[in-house]
Amino acid sequence: MKRRIFAAAVAGTATFAALLGAAPAAQAATSATFTPRTVTSPHDYQYVAELGSVQLSMTATQTAYVYSTLRVNNASNTTLIDNEVRCSSTSGWTKNEVLGQNVLIASAAAPASLRDISVTTRFLVHPGAAGDVTCTTYLRSANLGAGDSTVRLVSGELKFADTSVANTTAGTPPQADDGDTPPSRVIALNLAAPTVREPAAEIFETAPVTGLSVFGDMELMACYPEPAGYDCPVNEMTARVTLFVNQWKADGTLCKTDGSSSVTAVVRRDVHHLVVPLNTHFTAATGGGCVPKFNFYVKTDWVSGSTGAVQMAASGLPDTTGSTSTHGGAMSHAFAVAY
């Protein structure tokens, strides 16, 4: 399971009731901080650590923004680190999102950003039915060498960053990912297929807004498909990743476009999976026939080096350490929060 391409507290404060000294009702935590720890990761299966949970009572129409981040360093050997968030509602709804990359050995001759990494998993939750929603962050890890490895979880948090995100006029969250499609979807990226335009949101309409904060969080992979023996002939892939946001006129023509959030990413062979987070603030135009209709997508262009891929979804993730029961999760995804 170390190769994911095959698969892949802060409590809410209670207020004291003054009347007759009555005990207050317990409030569910909407944010949690993670205790620093040293994590031992095996070679032949994934270690899964539950780090913390948050809970929110939601209505049938409510959408919330979940944010989870982990900082990890001091690896004794190159180690896969995933930041997975699993959400479920008492209504029966579930959603899983996972992003991750390999943290390089602390003594490696590599940039500090690859030896001391932060992985953020953020997305929208919209159960579509009233109920209590619980989201839990899991750290997933596996040593990529022989024996066991150790890494240091330096810090992290999980929170509902916004409990009332505006939906589209259709009542759906402005989000695009592979959470509801067949899992383990990987899209090749190479000289013969140099461009991927996913994740992509179809055109949607909102109530009048000042603008949108749009996020596009990508999981890129080097050396895909993997040759026998993991012997990749080229040690890195370079790709250009750009988040595009468009606004439309009432007649269906383009009003405004923004592709200013762009990164040239180098995915090293030893890093293997690289998280590329993008964000842009898109100010909505008014007048000239422009209306609050938008769409957004991430465009990834292969530039040079090894073959690669955009990872859209994972499967075969063990539920717990050593578990034979597994699940899937969305990976590369994009969403918008109106302001």
Short mmCIF file of C-alpha atoms in Angstrom, two decimals:
data_model
loop_
_atom_site.label_atom_id
_atom_site.label_comp_id
_atom_site.label_asym_id
_atom_site.label_seq_id
_atom_site.Cartn_x
_atom_site.Cartn_y
_atom_site.Cartn_z
CA MET A 1 0.00 0.00 0.00
CA LYS A 2 3.01 2.32 0.07
CA ARG A 3 2.34 3.18 -3.59
CA ARG A 4 -0.92 5.06 -3.60
CA ILE A 5 -1.20 4.85 -7.40
CA PHE A 6 -2.51 1.34 -6.80
CA ALA A 7 -4.99 2.67 -4.26
CA ALA A 8 -3.13 5.32 -3.57
CA ALA A 9 -8.22 20.05 20.59
CA VAL A 10 -9.64 22.79 20.62
CA ALA A 11 -13.08 21.98 21.97
CA GLY A 12 -16.01 24.31 21.50
CA THR A 13 -16.29 26.33 24.70
CA ALA A 14 -19.28 25.67 26.90
CA THR A 15 -21.14 28.54 28.50
CA PHE A 16 -22.26 28.20 32.07
CA ALA A 17 -25.95 28.60 32.71
CA ALA A 18 -26.51 31.20 35.36
CA LEU A 19 -30.01 30.12 36.22
CA LEU A 20 -30.00 27.98 39.36
CA GLY A 21 -26.42 26.92 38.59
CA ALA A 22 -27.66 24.49 35.94
CA ALA A 23 -24.95 22.52 34.12
CA PRO A 24 -24.40 23.66 30.52
CA ALA A 25 -25.16 21.47 27.54
CA ALA A 26 -22.02 20.08 25.89
CA GLN A 27 -21.05 21.74 22.60
CA ALA A 28 -19.41 19.80 19.78
CA ALA A 29 -15.91 20.86 18.78
CA THR A 30 -15.71 22.85 15.53
CA SER A 31 -11.89 22.99 15.65
CA ALA A 32 -9.11 20.74 16.91
CA THR A 33 -5.34 21.04 17.16
CA PHE A 34 -3.13 17.97 16.85
CA THR A 35 -0.65 16.92 19.51
CA PRO A 36 2.95 16.74 18.21
CA ARG A 37 4.28 13.21 18.13
CA THR A 38 6.88 10.93 16.57
CA VAL A 39 5.26 8.50 14.14
CA THR A 40 6.78 5.10 13.34
CA SER A 41 5.88 3.94 9.84
CA PRO A 42 6.22 0.35 8.61
CA HIS A 43 7.49 -0.78 5.23
CA ASP A 44 4.90 -3.36 4.22
CA TYR A 45 1.60 -1.67 5.14
CA GLN A 46 0.18 1.76 5.96
CA TYR A 47 0.14 3.17 9.47
CA VAL A 48 -3.12 5.06 10.10
CA ALA A 49 -3.37 7.50 13.03
CA GLU A 50 -6.60 9.28 13.98
CA LEU A 51 -5.60 12.80 14.96
CA GLY A 52 -8.82 14.66 15.81
CA SER A 53 -12.46 15.28 14.95
CA VAL A 54 -14.90 18.17 14.58
CA GLN A 55 -18.67 18.14 14.47
CA LEU A 56 -21.35 20.42 13.08
CA SER A 57 -25.15 20.18 13.10
CA MET A 58 -26.19 20.99 9.53
CA THR A 59 -29.45 21.67 7.74
CA ALA A 60 -30.46 20.02 4.47
CA THR A 61 -29.34 23.06 2.44
CA GLN A 62 -26.20 23.99 4.37
CA THR A 63 -22.65 23.82 2.95
CA ALA A 64 -19.53 24.10 5.12
CA TYR A 65 -15.82 24.50 4.38
CA VAL A 66 -13.51 21.97 6.07
CA TYR A 67 -9.79 22.70 6.51
CA SER A 68 -7.12 20.27 7.73
CA THR A 69 -3.35 20.82 7.72
CA LEU A 70 -0.34 18.78 8.85
CA ARG A 71 3.33 19.72 9.17
CA VAL A 72 5.79 16.79 9.17
CA ASN A 73 9.60 16.62 9.17
CA ASN A 74 12.68 14.86 10.59
CA ALA A 75 12.17 11.66 8.58
CA SER A 76 14.66 8.87 9.20
CA ASN A 77 13.88 7.55 5.71
CA THR A 78 11.75 8.73 2.79
CA THR A 79 8.17 8.24 3.98
CA LEU A 80 4.75 8.62 2.43
CA ILE A 81 2.58 11.10 4.37
CA ASP A 82 -1.13 11.53 3.64
CA ASN A 83 -3.54 14.03 5.17
CA GLU A 84 -6.91 12.29 4.92
CA VAL A 85 -10.21 13.76 6.08
CA ARG A 86 -13.25 11.48 6.36
CA CYS A 87 -16.65 13.09 6.92
CA SER A 88 -19.97 11.42 7.66
CA SER A 89 -23.44 12.53 8.70
CA THR A 90 -26.11 10.94 10.84
CA SER A 91 -28.21 11.18 7.65
CA GLY A 92 -26.00 8.50 6.04
CA TRP A 93 -23.92 10.83 3.81
CA THR A 94 -20.13 10.34 3.61
CA LYS A 95 -17.22 12.07 1.88
CA ASN A 96 -13.47 11.38 1.96
CA GLU A 97 -10.63 13.58 0.67
CA VAL A 98 -6.92 12.71 0.76
CA LEU A 99 -3.77 14.48 -0.38
CA GLY A 100 -0.15 13.63 0.33
CA GLN A 101 3.45 13.30 -0.72
CA ASN A 102 6.70 11.71 0.36
CA VAL A 103 8.68 13.59 3.00
CA LEU A 104 12.40 13.18 2.29
CA ILE A 105 14.98 12.00 4.78
CA ALA A 106 16.06 14.76 7.14
CA SER A 107 19.73 14.46 6.12
CA ALA A 108 19.03 14.36 2.37
CA ALA A 109 20.71 16.80 -0.01
CA ALA A 110 17.35 18.24 -1.01
CA PRO A 111 15.48 21.53 -0.59
CA ALA A 112 14.17 22.15 2.92
CA SER A 113 10.63 22.32 1.50
CA LEU A 114 10.86 18.60 0.66
CA ARG A 115 12.29 17.62 4.07
CA ASP A 116 9.87 19.73 6.13
CA ILE A 117 6.46 19.55 4.46
CA SER A 118 2.97 20.87 5.08
CA VAL A 119 0.01 19.10 3.50
CA THR A 120 -3.39 20.80 3.54
CA THR A 121 -6.65 19.07 2.66
CA ARG A 122 -9.62 21.43 2.27
CA PHE A 123 -13.01 21.01 0.63
CA LEU A 124 -16.75 21.65 0.90
CA VAL A 125 -19.22 19.38 2.67
CA HIS A 126 -22.89 19.34 1.68
CA PRO A 127 -24.80 16.31 3.01
CA GLY A 128 -28.09 17.37 1.40
CA ALA A 129 -30.05 16.23 4.46
CA ALA A 130 -30.27 17.50 8.02
CA GLY A 131 -27.97 15.80 10.51
CA ASP A 132 -24.83 15.99 12.60
CA VAL A 133 -21.69 15.95 10.44
CA THR A 134 -18.44 14.61 11.91
CA CYS A 135 -15.12 15.08 10.12
CA THR A 136 -11.95 13.31 11.27
CA THR A 137 -8.35 13.80 10.16
CA TYR A 138 -6.13 10.75 9.72
CA LEU A 139 -2.39 10.75 9.15
CA ARG A 140 -1.48 7.89 6.80
CA SER A 141 2.19 6.90 6.45
CA ALA A 142 4.43 4.16 5.07
CA ASN A 143 8.19 3.77 4.98
CA LEU A 144 9.48 3.59 1.41
CA GLY A 145 12.66 1.75 2.38
CA ALA A 146 13.45 -1.40 4.35
CA GLY A 147 12.33 -1.73 7.95
CA ASP A 148 10.56 1.06 9.78
CA SER A 149 10.98 4.83 9.54
CA THR A 150 10.17 7.62 11.94
CA VAL A 151 8.85 11.10 11.19
CA ARG A 152 7.84 13.99 13.41
CA LEU A 153 4.32 15.39 13.32
CA VAL A 154 5.20 18.94 14.28
CA SER A 155 1.75 20.53 14.26
CA GLY A 156 -1.65 20.49 12.63
CA GLU A 157 -5.28 21.43 12.93
CA LEU A 158 -8.75 20.56 11.69
CA LYS A 159 -11.60 23.06 11.61
CA PHE A 160 -14.76 24.22 9.96
CA ALA A 161 -13.28 27.35 8.39
CA ASP A 162 -16.74 28.50 7.26
CA THR A 163 -20.01 26.94 8.40
CA SER A 164 -22.23 28.72 5.86
CA VAL A 165 -20.79 28.71 2.35
CA ALA A 166 -23.11 30.06 -0.36
CA ASN A 167 -24.48 27.44 -2.72
CA THR A 168 -25.21 27.88 -6.40
CA THR A 169 -28.76 28.87 -7.34
CA ALA A 170 -29.33 25.17 -8.02
CA GLY A 171 -28.68 24.53 -4.32
CA THR A 172 -25.41 22.66 -4.86
CA PRO A 173 -21.92 23.52 -3.61
CA PRO A 174 -19.56 25.06 -6.20
CA GLN A 175 -17.10 22.16 -6.13
CA ALA A 176 -15.52 19.72 -8.59
CA ASP A 177 -13.79 16.50 -7.58
CA ASP A 178 -13.94 12.73 -8.08
CA GLY A 179 -15.59 11.97 -4.76
CA ASP A 180 -18.65 10.47 -6.38
CA THR A 181 -17.05 8.73 -9.37
CA PRO A 182 -15.30 5.35 -9.63
CA PRO A 183 -12.16 5.51 -7.45
CA SER A 184 -8.49 5.13 -8.32
CA ARG A 185 -8.74 7.48 -11.32
CA VAL A 186 -5.36 8.63 -12.63
CA ILE A 187 -5.00 10.76 -15.78
CA ALA A 188 -1.74 10.35 -17.70
CA LEU A 189 0.39 13.43 -18.39
CA ASN A 190 3.20 13.15 -20.95
CA LEU A 191 4.48 14.35 -24.33
CA ALA A 192 1.73 12.46 -26.18
CA ALA A 193 -1.00 13.71 -23.79
CA PRO A 194 0.45 17.00 -22.56
CA THR A 195 -2.64 18.72 -21.11
CA VAL A 196 -5.23 17.81 -18.48
CA ARG A 197 -8.15 20.15 -17.74
CA GLU A 198 -9.47 18.62 -14.54
CA PRO A 199 -10.93 19.06 -12.00
CA ALA A 200 -13.47 21.28 -13.77
CA ALA A 201 -16.75 22.81 -12.62
CA GLU A 202 -19.55 23.29 -15.12
CA ILE A 203 -21.01 26.79 -15.50
CA PHE A 204 -23.06 27.64 -12.42
CA GLU A 205 -25.06 30.66 -11.27
CA THR A 206 -24.98 32.36 -7.88
CA ALA A 207 -26.83 35.14 -6.15
CA PRO A 208 -25.04 38.48 -6.74
CA VAL A 209 -21.61 38.28 -5.07
CA THR A 210 -18.60 40.56 -4.63
CA GLY A 211 -16.35 37.74 -5.76
CA LEU A 212 -15.19 34.16 -5.34
CA SER A 213 -12.21 32.72 -3.50
CA VAL A 214 -11.43 29.74 -5.72
CA PHE A 215 -9.19 26.85 -4.70
CA GLY A 216 -7.59 24.21 -6.92
CA ASP A 217 -5.60 21.59 -4.98
CA MET A 218 -3.79 19.13 -7.21
CA GLU A 219 -2.05 15.80 -6.66
CA LEU A 220 0.67 15.31 -9.29
CA MET A 221 2.72 12.18 -9.82
CA ALA A 222 6.06 11.57 -11.50
CA CYS A 223 6.98 8.43 -13.44
CA TYR A 224 3.56 7.09 -14.40
CA PRO A 225 2.97 4.37 -15.36
CA GLU A 226 5.61 2.95 -13.07
CA PRO A 227 8.08 0.60 -14.78
CA ALA A 228 8.86 -2.83 -13.39
CA GLY A 229 11.09 -2.64 -10.35
CA TYR A 230 10.24 1.07 -9.87
CA ASP A 231 13.26 1.92 -12.05
CA CYS A 232 12.26 5.25 -13.53
CA PRO A 233 14.62 6.30 -16.36
CA VAL A 234 14.11 10.03 -15.66
CA ASN A 235 14.32 11.43 -12.14
CA GLU A 236 11.75 14.23 -12.29
CA MET A 237 8.80 15.69 -14.16
CA THR A 238 8.09 19.39 -14.70
CA ALA A 239 4.52 20.58 -15.19
CA ARG A 240 2.78 23.95 -15.33
CA VAL A 241 -0.39 24.09 -13.20
CA THR A 242 -2.87 26.97 -13.66
CA LEU A 243 -6.18 27.70 -12.00
CA PHE A 244 -8.66 29.36 -14.39
CA VAL A 245 -11.80 31.20 -13.30
CA ASN A 246 -14.34 32.54 -15.82
CA GLN A 247 -17.38 34.78 -15.55
CA TRP A 248 -20.07 34.86 -18.24
CA LYS A 249 -22.50 37.32 -19.79
CA ALA A 250 -26.25 36.82 -20.03
CA ASP A 251 -25.90 36.02 -23.74
CA GLY A 252 -23.47 33.16 -23.01
CA THR A 253 -20.28 34.95 -24.11
CA LEU A 254 -17.25 35.38 -21.90
CA CYS A 255 -17.29 38.34 -19.53
CA LYS A 256 -13.99 37.93 -17.70
CA THR A 257 -11.25 35.34 -17.18
CA ASP A 258 -8.40 34.99 -14.70
CA GLY A 259 -5.48 32.55 -14.92
CA SER A 260 -3.11 34.43 -12.63
CA SER A 261 -2.74 31.63 -10.08
CA SER A 262 -0.10 29.43 -11.72
CA VAL A 263 2.85 27.32 -10.58
CA THR A 264 5.63 25.49 -12.39
CA ALA A 265 5.94 22.29 -10.35
CA VAL A 266 8.90 19.91 -10.35
CA VAL A 267 7.95 16.45 -9.12
CA ARG A 268 11.08 14.55 -8.12
CA ARG A 269 11.19 10.78 -8.41
CA ASP A 270 11.83 10.36 -4.67
CA VAL A 271 8.92 12.68 -3.81
CA HIS A 272 6.75 10.73 -6.30
CA HIS A 273 3.47 12.49 -5.35
CA LEU A 274 3.45 16.28 -5.00
CA VAL A 275 0.62 18.41 -3.64
CA VAL A 276 0.21 21.67 -5.59
CA PRO A 277 -2.24 24.06 -3.87
CA LEU A 278 -3.65 27.02 -5.83
CA ASN A 279 -5.94 29.87 -4.77
CA THR A 280 -7.17 33.05 -6.40
CA HIS A 281 -9.54 35.86 -5.42
CA PHE A 282 -11.78 36.58 -8.38
CA THR A 283 -13.68 39.88 -8.24
CA ALA A 284 -17.06 39.60 -9.95
CA ALA A 285 -17.72 42.05 -12.79
CA THR A 286 -20.97 43.99 -13.11
CA GLY A 287 -22.43 45.82 -16.06
CA GLY A 288 -21.71 45.21 -19.73
CA GLY A 289 -24.02 42.22 -19.75
CA CYS A 290 -22.01 40.35 -17.10
CA VAL A 291 -24.07 38.20 -14.73
CA PRO A 292 -23.14 36.03 -11.72
CA LYS A 293 -22.44 32.92 -13.79
CA PHE A 294 -19.03 31.30 -13.34
CA ASN A 295 -16.97 28.23 -13.95
CA PHE A 296 -13.46 27.19 -12.92
CA TYR A 297 -10.97 24.46 -13.73
CA VAL A 298 -7.31 23.51 -13.30
CA LYS A 299 -5.14 23.13 -16.41
CA THR A 300 -2.00 21.02 -16.03
CA ASP A 301 0.55 21.09 -18.85
CA TRP A 302 3.40 18.59 -19.08
CA VAL A 303 6.63 20.53 -19.72
CA SER A 304 9.53 18.06 -19.58
CA GLY A 305 11.08 15.06 -17.88
CA SER A 306 9.45 11.76 -17.00
CA THR A 307 5.94 10.73 -17.80
CA GLY A 308 3.52 11.68 -15.06
CA ALA A 309 -0.11 11.97 -14.06
CA VAL A 310 -2.82 13.91 -12.29
CA GLN A 311 -4.29 11.79 -9.49
CA MET A 312 -8.04 12.35 -9.24
CA ALA A 313 -9.10 9.64 -6.79
CA ALA A 314 -7.70 6.84 -4.63
CA SER A 315 -8.94 3.38 -3.72
CA GLY A 316 -7.86 0.54 -1.44
CA LEU A 317 -7.01 2.78 1.52
CA PRO A 318 -6.97 0.66 4.71
CA ASP A 319 -9.57 1.85 7.21
CA THR A 320 -7.13 1.39 10.11
CA THR A 321 -3.57 0.16 10.59
CA GLY A 322 -3.37 -3.42 9.32
CA SER A 323 -7.04 -3.44 8.32
CA THR A 324 -8.27 -5.63 5.46
CA SER A 325 -11.32 -3.36 5.02
CA THR A 326 -10.61 -0.43 2.71
CA HIS A 327 -12.22 2.66 1.23
CA GLY A 328 -11.62 5.27 -1.47
CA GLY A 329 -11.30 9.03 -1.51
CA ALA A 330 -11.19 12.06 -3.79
CA MET A 331 -7.79 13.62 -4.43
CA SER A 332 -7.33 16.55 -6.87
CA HIS A 333 -10.29 18.88 -6.44
CA ALA A 334 -11.44 22.49 -6.82
CA PHE A 335 -14.08 24.60 -5.10
CA ALA A 336 -15.21 28.19 -4.56
CA VAL A 337 -16.25 30.24 -1.52
CA ALA A 338 -18.23 33.41 -2.30
CA TYR A 339 -17.53 36.71 -0.55
#
